[in-house]
Amino acid sequence: MKSKLNIAPIANPLECCGYPKGQIRKEPEQEFNFFLYNTVISVAPKKSRGGPCSNDHDVRLSNEMTGALACSLILNSNNGNKVKPMCSKAPLSKNQLSRKLYNIDKSKPIIIICHGLLSWRNQMLVSNLALEMSSSLEIEAHTLRFDFMASGHSPGVWKFANYEQDYRDLCQIVKFIQDDLQCKVACIVGHSQSAAAVIKYASAHDNSQYQNICYVNLAGRYLLPNDFNPDTIFDQEQCRQLTQQKYFDLIKSGESDMNHRSFQFRQEDIDNRNAFDISTAANGIKRSHVLTIHGDADVTVPVQDAYKFEKAIRNHTLKILKGASHNFNGLRFMDDLVDTITTFISSFTKDL
């Protein structure tokens, strides 16, 4: 082991304040849940206060934890991993977790899957897609999904349309996979808002001769300056608060009324949203390959946005799913998503 991984375990990965409990069709054979840090931290078990928001073996919150990202890594279920299947539900220590991650099959690449706005890594679409992709016989890859800053288990101050921070978080995840786990990244998948970070990453690293990553845009919005009108998204009271006090709070409940989280929408963040332009990044992708999958029944992001990506990106594949909603109707279109993405990725993993 060359050095200690900068990680700490998550004790209750499926429960998080303000979100529905994670729902997955079947339990992964080998899944590791951990915080990834930017700086060296020490782990100190803390006494549980009970409830869905407690994590007995999480690190103590501090200023150093601001750069922490909550991650879930599912190992490819085919033979090859040196990691023994987990036979106990007891949380792993930091050293145990580090040893297991160092021993994963490094010959298999990793697929990164990113969640959307007001969501987290254990949202039904994201978690089940990660599970199914890790079981694929055609591409044989691990999957890693994570919570963006201030979403899910990741600490920080939440901001609406925080595209630049999402991009920095994604860069941190890619660096961890390549430098610490010493694995290659096969594909980066972004749903809804996170598609902006994925497209930006594809554009920024388009000329890299050391990366052979392909990208998947799931129902992403083709963001253009001044195309966001709060009156069409927020209700009358929320718009009134924006006008009078420059912000409003949205409260989201989880499994119970006591399990809630507040998201603050500020006028400043809305202004930044209206200054963002995805077209520059999309037009800048000349070498990398991008797959866009969109449902024609999406009432959150119109399907016309998918055709805009098709027009802007040189090496682009477009798949329209008839009858699919923004979240692809839960699990209804899961097989279609997996088949389409697997076929797309398999064209590139042969060179990894």
Tab-separated table of C-alpha atoms in Angstrom:
chain	number	residue	atom	x	y	z
A	1	MET	CA	0.000	0.000	0.000
A	2	LYS	CA	1.733	3.140	-1.175
A	3	SER	CA	-0.137	5.491	1.182
A	4	LYS	CA	-3.346	5.757	3.143
A	5	LEU	CA	-6.402	6.671	1.179
A	6	ASN	CA	-7.981	9.903	2.274
A	7	ILE	CA	-11.343	8.336	3.088
A	8	ALA	CA	-13.640	7.462	5.983
A	9	PRO	CA	-16.586	5.026	6.112
A	10	ILE	CA	-20.276	5.955	6.008
A	11	ALA	CA	-22.265	3.943	8.529
A	12	ASN	CA	-25.832	4.501	7.277
A	13	PRO	CA	-25.447	4.974	3.506
A	14	LEU	CA	-29.102	4.447	2.561
A	15	GLU	CA	-30.587	7.003	4.960
A	16	CYS	CA	-30.142	10.753	4.705
A	17	CYS	CA	-32.114	13.752	5.989
A	18	GLY	CA	-34.419	15.261	3.389
A	19	TYR	CA	-34.319	12.366	0.924
A	20	PRO	CA	-36.356	9.191	0.430
A	21	LYS	CA	-34.553	6.093	1.634
A	22	GLY	CA	-32.433	4.513	-1.055
A	23	GLN	CA	-34.323	1.882	-3.049
A	24	ILE	CA	-32.372	-0.672	-5.031
A	25	ARG	CA	-33.743	-3.737	-6.804
A	26	LYS	CA	-31.192	-6.103	-5.304
A	27	GLU	CA	-28.303	-5.751	-2.910
A	28	PRO	CA	-24.854	-5.460	-4.535
A	29	GLU	CA	-22.413	-8.246	-3.759
A	30	GLN	CA	-19.645	-5.784	-2.996
A	31	GLU	CA	-20.370	-2.118	-2.332
A	32	PHE	CA	-18.224	0.305	-0.338
A	33	ASN	CA	-19.587	3.591	1.012
A	34	PHE	CA	-17.134	6.271	2.094
A	35	PHE	CA	-16.309	9.956	2.360
A	36	LEU	CA	-13.533	11.183	0.070
A	37	TYR	CA	-11.544	14.133	1.439
A	38	ASN	CA	-9.330	16.795	-0.040
A	39	THR	CA	-7.208	16.987	3.128
A	40	VAL	CA	-5.919	14.424	5.621
A	41	ILE	CA	-8.458	13.820	8.370
A	42	SER	CA	-8.642	11.660	11.468
A	43	VAL	CA	-11.559	9.364	12.164
A	44	ALA	CA	-13.110	9.355	15.635
A	45	PRO	CA	-16.185	7.216	16.345
A	46	LYS	CA	-18.928	9.281	17.862
A	47	LYS	CA	-21.811	8.244	20.025
A	48	SER	CA	-24.965	7.700	18.021
A	49	ARG	CA	-27.911	9.960	18.725
A	50	GLY	CA	-30.148	7.603	16.740
A	51	GLY	CA	-32.385	8.395	13.830
A	52	PRO	CA	-31.794	8.459	10.091
A	53	CYS	CA	-29.385	11.403	10.246
A	54	SER	CA	-26.828	9.729	12.502
A	55	ASN	CA	-23.697	7.933	11.284
A	56	ASP	CA	-21.962	6.147	14.147
A	57	HIS	CA	-18.613	5.808	12.407
A	58	ASP	CA	-18.579	9.018	10.422
A	59	VAL	CA	-15.884	11.573	11.100
A	60	ARG	CA	-16.670	14.537	13.304
A	61	LEU	CA	-17.803	17.543	11.318
A	62	SER	CA	-15.180	20.259	11.028
A	63	ASN	CA	-13.973	22.923	8.625
A	64	GLU	CA	-11.686	20.291	7.100
A	65	MET	CA	-14.742	18.328	6.053
A	66	THR	CA	-15.969	20.958	3.611
A	67	GLY	CA	-14.253	19.160	0.722
A	68	ALA	CA	-15.711	15.754	1.590
A	69	LEU	CA	-17.742	13.892	-1.019
A	70	ALA	CA	-19.893	10.898	-0.110
A	71	CYS	CA	-19.243	8.001	-2.498
A	72	SER	CA	-20.609	4.528	-3.219
A	73	LEU	CA	-18.397	2.137	-5.197
A	74	ILE	CA	-19.900	-1.093	-6.542
A	75	LEU	CA	-17.371	-3.642	-7.744
A	76	ASN	CA	-17.991	-5.521	-10.952
A	77	SER	CA	-19.683	-8.772	-9.975
A	78	ASN	CA	-17.668	-10.922	-12.393
A	79	ASN	CA	-14.545	-12.757	-11.251
A	80	GLY	CA	-11.255	-10.903	-10.910
A	81	ASN	CA	-11.459	-8.863	-7.717
A	82	LYS	CA	-9.080	-9.739	-4.928
A	83	VAL	CA	-11.622	-8.332	-2.500
A	84	LYS	CA	-13.541	-10.996	-0.604
A	85	PRO	CA	-17.334	-10.609	-0.584
A	86	MET	CA	-18.559	-8.804	2.490
A	87	CYS	CA	-20.118	-11.248	4.947
A	88	SER	CA	-20.839	-8.770	7.731
A	89	LYS	CA	-23.001	-5.674	7.866
A	90	ALA	CA	-20.751	-4.071	10.490
A	91	PRO	CA	-19.145	-0.813	9.283
A	92	LEU	CA	-15.548	-1.126	8.169
A	93	SER	CA	-12.785	0.859	9.813
A	94	LYS	CA	-10.841	3.365	7.728
A	95	ASN	CA	-7.863	0.998	7.423
A	96	GLN	CA	-10.053	-1.976	6.508
A	97	LEU	CA	-11.812	0.081	3.868
A	98	SER	CA	-8.527	1.367	2.447
A	99	ARG	CA	-7.132	-2.154	2.117
A	100	LYS	CA	-10.238	-3.371	0.322
A	101	LEU	CA	-10.216	-0.454	-2.115
A	102	TYR	CA	-6.520	-0.951	-2.866
A	103	ASN	CA	-7.224	-4.584	-3.761
A	104	ILE	CA	-9.966	-4.025	-6.318
A	105	ASP	CA	-9.419	-5.395	-9.807
A	106	LYS	CA	-7.568	-2.513	-11.447
A	107	SER	CA	-7.813	-4.071	-14.889
A	108	LYS	CA	-11.487	-3.081	-14.940
A	109	PRO	CA	-12.377	0.568	-15.527
A	110	ILE	CA	-14.861	2.598	-13.504
A	111	ILE	CA	-18.067	4.254	-14.668
A	112	ILE	CA	-18.965	7.449	-12.779
A	113	ILE	CA	-22.677	8.221	-12.345
A	114	CYS	CA	-23.840	11.684	-11.195
A	115	HIS	CA	-27.201	12.716	-9.722
A	116	GLY	CA	-29.394	15.709	-10.555
A	117	LEU	CA	-30.863	18.755	-8.797
A	118	LEU	CA	-32.287	18.230	-5.275
A	119	SER	CA	-31.246	14.598	-5.530
A	120	TRP	CA	-28.484	12.326	-4.214
A	121	ARG	CA	-26.453	9.273	-5.118
A	122	ASN	CA	-29.073	6.824	-3.795
A	123	GLN	CA	-31.944	8.218	-5.834
A	124	MET	CA	-33.767	5.306	-7.503
A	125	LEU	CA	-32.564	5.973	-11.045
A	126	VAL	CA	-28.930	6.600	-10.120
A	127	SER	CA	-28.452	3.744	-7.635
A	128	ASN	CA	-30.150	1.115	-9.781
A	129	LEU	CA	-28.303	2.237	-12.906
A	130	ALA	CA	-25.026	1.888	-10.984
A	131	LEU	CA	-25.969	-1.604	-9.859
A	132	GLU	CA	-27.018	-2.801	-13.300
A	133	MET	CA	-23.971	-1.318	-15.037
A	134	SER	CA	-21.642	-3.028	-12.541
A	135	SER	CA	-23.219	-6.388	-13.418
A	136	SER	CA	-22.697	-6.047	-17.158
A	137	LEU	CA	-20.860	-8.905	-18.818
A	138	GLU	CA	-20.235	-6.840	-21.928
A	139	ILE	CA	-18.167	-4.020	-20.408
A	140	GLU	CA	-17.049	-5.481	-17.025
A	141	ALA	CA	-16.634	-2.225	-15.115
A	142	HIS	CA	-17.018	-1.010	-11.558
A	143	THR	CA	-19.356	1.912	-10.873
A	144	LEU	CA	-18.915	4.892	-8.594
A	145	ARG	CA	-21.684	7.348	-7.734
A	146	PHE	CA	-21.317	10.284	-5.364
A	147	ASP	CA	-23.112	13.195	-3.735
A	148	PHE	CA	-22.194	16.642	-4.977
A	149	MET	CA	-21.233	19.180	-2.325
A	150	ALA	CA	-24.100	19.885	0.131
A	151	SER	CA	-26.237	17.116	-1.388
A	152	GLY	CA	-26.971	13.799	0.263
A	153	HIS	CA	-24.278	12.976	2.815
A	154	SER	CA	-21.736	15.463	1.418
A	155	PRO	CA	-21.360	18.521	3.700
A	156	GLY	CA	-21.230	22.129	2.562
A	157	VAL	CA	-23.499	25.055	1.722
A	158	TRP	CA	-26.093	24.170	-0.910
A	159	LYS	CA	-26.559	26.547	-3.856
A	160	PHE	CA	-28.986	26.419	-6.735
A	161	ALA	CA	-27.416	25.820	-10.162
A	162	ASN	CA	-23.933	25.449	-8.657
A	163	TYR	CA	-22.453	24.254	-11.934
A	164	GLU	CA	-18.860	25.319	-11.316
A	165	GLN	CA	-18.738	23.522	-7.958
A	166	ASP	CA	-20.299	20.431	-9.534
A	167	TYR	CA	-17.514	20.471	-12.100
A	168	ARG	CA	-14.843	20.755	-9.379
A	169	ASP	CA	-16.419	17.867	-7.487
A	170	LEU	CA	-16.367	15.731	-10.622
A	171	CYS	CA	-12.703	16.557	-11.190
A	172	GLN	CA	-11.956	15.447	-7.613
A	173	ILE	CA	-13.679	12.102	-8.223
A	174	VAL	CA	-11.825	11.462	-11.492
A	175	LYS	CA	-8.491	12.296	-9.839
A	176	PHE	CA	-9.243	9.892	-6.972
A	177	ILE	CA	-10.020	7.055	-9.387
A	178	GLN	CA	-6.991	7.621	-11.585
A	179	ASP	CA	-4.365	8.560	-8.979
A	180	ASP	CA	-5.452	6.760	-5.794
A	181	LEU	CA	-7.372	3.717	-7.000
A	182	GLN	CA	-5.139	3.570	-10.101
A	183	CYS	CA	-8.061	2.624	-12.316
A	184	LYS	CA	-9.162	4.067	-15.632
A	185	VAL	CA	-12.431	5.919	-16.113
A	186	ALA	CA	-14.504	4.367	-18.887
A	187	CYS	CA	-17.472	6.719	-18.873
A	188	ILE	CA	-19.053	9.607	-16.961
A	189	VAL	CA	-22.855	9.676	-16.781
A	190	GLY	CA	-24.749	12.803	-15.712
A	191	HIS	CA	-28.478	13.031	-15.070
A	192	SER	CA	-30.356	16.330	-15.342
A	193	GLN	CA	-28.342	19.189	-13.745
A	194	SER	CA	-25.153	17.128	-13.477
A	195	ALA	CA	-25.085	16.768	-17.261
A	196	ALA	CA	-23.688	20.325	-17.295
A	197	ALA	CA	-20.655	19.229	-15.258
A	198	VAL	CA	-20.199	16.187	-17.506
A	199	ILE	CA	-20.337	18.238	-20.715
A	200	LYS	CA	-17.969	20.819	-19.216
A	201	TYR	CA	-15.522	18.066	-18.215
A	202	ALA	CA	-15.705	16.504	-21.680
A	203	SER	CA	-14.913	19.854	-23.268
A	204	ALA	CA	-12.108	20.769	-20.862
A	205	HIS	CA	-10.368	17.396	-21.348
A	206	ASP	CA	-11.211	16.880	-24.999
A	207	ASN	CA	-7.603	17.093	-26.171
A	208	SER	CA	-6.136	14.839	-23.487
A	209	GLN	CA	-4.243	11.979	-25.071
A	210	TYR	CA	-4.139	10.160	-21.731
A	211	GLN	CA	-7.905	9.785	-21.347
A	212	ASN	CA	-10.240	7.723	-23.443
A	213	ILE	CA	-13.461	8.583	-21.636
A	214	CYS	CA	-16.900	8.638	-23.213
A	215	TYR	CA	-19.822	10.600	-21.785
A	216	VAL	CA	-23.559	10.114	-21.274
A	217	ASN	CA	-26.064	12.939	-20.915
A	218	LEU	CA	-29.335	11.766	-19.337
A	219	ALA	CA	-32.091	14.353	-19.817
A	220	GLY	CA	-29.685	17.278	-19.507
A	221	ARG	CA	-30.772	20.844	-20.158
A	222	TYR	CA	-29.146	22.830	-22.953
A	223	LEU	CA	-28.418	25.844	-20.765
A	224	LEU	CA	-28.271	29.249	-22.425
A	225	PRO	CA	-27.932	32.740	-20.913
A	226	ASN	CA	-31.166	34.338	-19.694
A	227	ASP	CA	-33.336	31.337	-20.538
A	228	PHE	CA	-34.423	30.726	-16.932
A	229	ASN	CA	-37.616	32.462	-15.806
A	230	PRO	CA	-38.400	31.945	-12.077
A	231	ASP	CA	-42.089	32.665	-12.718
A	232	THR	CA	-42.378	29.469	-14.758
A	233	ILE	CA	-40.660	27.277	-12.139
A	234	PHE	CA	-41.475	28.663	-8.695
A	235	ASP	CA	-44.912	29.323	-7.203
A	236	GLN	CA	-46.343	32.778	-6.506
A	237	GLU	CA	-45.254	32.929	-2.867
A	238	GLN	CA	-41.711	31.830	-3.688
A	239	CYS	CA	-41.459	34.501	-6.382
A	240	ARG	CA	-42.774	37.111	-3.938
A	241	GLN	CA	-40.078	36.184	-1.420
A	242	LEU	CA	-37.418	36.336	-4.125
A	243	THR	CA	-38.532	39.845	-5.021
A	244	GLN	CA	-38.798	41.124	-1.460
A	245	GLN	CA	-36.000	39.368	0.403
A	246	LYS	CA	-33.887	37.944	-2.449
A	247	TYR	CA	-34.297	34.323	-1.362
A	248	PHE	CA	-36.765	31.645	-0.315
A	249	ASP	CA	-36.375	28.322	1.499
A	250	LEU	CA	-37.643	25.030	0.145
A	251	ILE	CA	-38.179	22.330	2.775
A	252	LYS	CA	-37.944	18.723	1.652
A	253	SER	CA	-39.039	15.839	3.866
A	254	GLY	CA	-37.495	12.401	3.879
A	255	GLU	CA	-38.985	9.273	5.383
A	256	SER	CA	-40.732	11.239	8.160
A	257	ASP	CA	-41.755	14.807	9.004
A	258	MET	CA	-38.826	14.966	11.442
A	259	ASN	CA	-36.390	14.017	8.693
A	260	HIS	CA	-36.242	17.180	6.599
A	261	ARG	CA	-33.730	19.450	4.898
A	262	SER	CA	-33.864	23.078	3.817
A	263	PHE	CA	-32.665	24.291	0.418
A	264	GLN	CA	-32.244	28.046	-0.013
A	265	PHE	CA	-32.820	29.543	-3.453
A	266	ARG	CA	-31.111	32.945	-3.708
A	267	GLN	CA	-31.534	35.605	-6.348
A	268	GLU	CA	-27.742	35.724	-6.702
A	269	ASP	CA	-27.669	32.035	-7.667
A	270	ILE	CA	-30.511	32.514	-10.138
A	271	ASP	CA	-28.530	35.355	-11.725
A	272	ASN	CA	-25.524	33.035	-12.015
A	273	ARG	CA	-27.782	30.404	-13.592
A	274	ASN	CA	-28.861	32.926	-16.208
A	275	ALA	CA	-25.232	33.746	-16.967
A	276	PHE	CA	-24.297	30.113	-17.656
A	277	ASP	CA	-23.840	28.994	-21.258
A	278	ILE	CA	-23.459	25.292	-22.030
A	279	SER	CA	-23.152	25.889	-25.764
A	280	THR	CA	-19.501	26.941	-25.499
A	281	ALA	CA	-18.585	23.659	-23.828
A	282	ALA	CA	-20.770	21.573	-26.151
A	283	ASN	CA	-19.309	23.165	-29.283
A	284	GLY	CA	-15.822	22.622	-27.879
A	285	ILE	CA	-16.136	18.827	-27.819
A	286	LYS	CA	-14.387	17.748	-31.014
A	287	ARG	CA	-12.767	14.402	-30.172
A	288	SER	CA	-14.758	12.871	-27.307
A	289	HIS	CA	-17.940	10.877	-27.873
A	290	VAL	CA	-21.205	11.814	-26.146
A	291	LEU	CA	-24.458	9.875	-25.875
A	292	THR	CA	-27.670	11.756	-25.052
A	293	ILE	CA	-30.728	9.850	-23.823
A	294	HIS	CA	-33.951	11.794	-23.353
A	295	GLY	CA	-37.600	10.923	-22.861
A	296	ASP	CA	-40.192	12.449	-25.151
A	297	ALA	CA	-42.578	12.716	-22.158
A	298	ASP	CA	-40.132	14.822	-20.108
A	299	VAL	CA	-42.027	17.845	-18.750
A	300	THR	CA	-39.035	19.112	-16.716
A	301	VAL	CA	-36.506	19.459	-19.538
A	302	PRO	CA	-38.116	19.484	-23.003
A	303	VAL	CA	-36.930	16.844	-25.435
A	304	GLN	CA	-35.979	19.647	-27.862
A	305	ASP	CA	-32.883	20.211	-25.693
A	306	ALA	CA	-31.599	16.778	-26.704
A	307	TYR	CA	-31.657	17.813	-30.354
A	308	LYS	CA	-29.640	20.922	-29.482
A	309	PHE	CA	-26.885	18.717	-28.039
A	310	GLU	CA	-27.094	16.571	-31.185
A	311	LYS	CA	-26.479	19.647	-33.322
A	312	ALA	CA	-23.658	21.102	-31.186
A	313	ILE	CA	-21.460	18.057	-30.453
A	314	ARG	CA	-19.460	16.552	-33.312
A	315	ASN	CA	-19.301	12.903	-32.149
A	316	HIS	CA	-22.796	12.568	-30.761
A	317	THR	CA	-25.315	9.733	-30.467
A	318	LEU	CA	-28.959	10.503	-29.707
A	319	LYS	CA	-31.513	8.117	-28.211
A	320	ILE	CA	-35.104	9.227	-27.609
A	321	LEU	CA	-37.183	6.969	-25.367
A	322	LYS	CA	-40.876	7.152	-26.151
A	323	GLY	CA	-43.019	7.695	-23.076
A	324	ALA	CA	-40.081	8.297	-20.731
A	325	SER	CA	-40.269	11.057	-18.111
A	326	HIS	CA	-37.432	13.179	-16.713
A	327	ASN	CA	-36.512	10.447	-14.215
A	328	PHE	CA	-37.242	7.738	-16.790
A	329	ASN	CA	-40.322	6.560	-14.871
A	330	GLY	CA	-38.389	5.022	-11.985
A	331	LEU	CA	-37.330	1.567	-13.119
A	332	ARG	CA	-39.624	1.248	-16.132
A	333	PHE	CA	-36.934	2.161	-18.681
A	334	MET	CA	-33.958	0.753	-16.741
A	335	ASP	CA	-33.320	-2.105	-19.185
A	336	ASP	CA	-33.447	0.319	-22.122
A	337	LEU	CA	-30.999	2.664	-20.392
A	338	VAL	CA	-28.585	-0.120	-19.496
A	339	ASP	CA	-28.664	-1.667	-22.982
A	340	THR	CA	-28.157	1.697	-24.716
A	341	ILE	CA	-25.346	2.860	-22.416
A	342	THR	CA	-23.622	-0.534	-22.412
A	343	THR	CA	-23.576	-0.687	-26.198
A	344	PHE	CA	-22.210	2.856	-26.343
A	345	ILE	CA	-19.456	2.266	-23.750
A	346	SER	CA	-18.405	-1.086	-25.202
A	347	SER	CA	-17.261	0.694	-28.352
A	348	PHE	CA	-14.546	2.443	-26.333
A	349	THR	CA	-13.575	0.147	-23.425
A	350	LYS	CA	-11.714	-2.230	-25.738
A	351	ASP	CA	-8.870	0.297	-25.763
A	352	LEU	CA	-8.747	0.760	-21.982
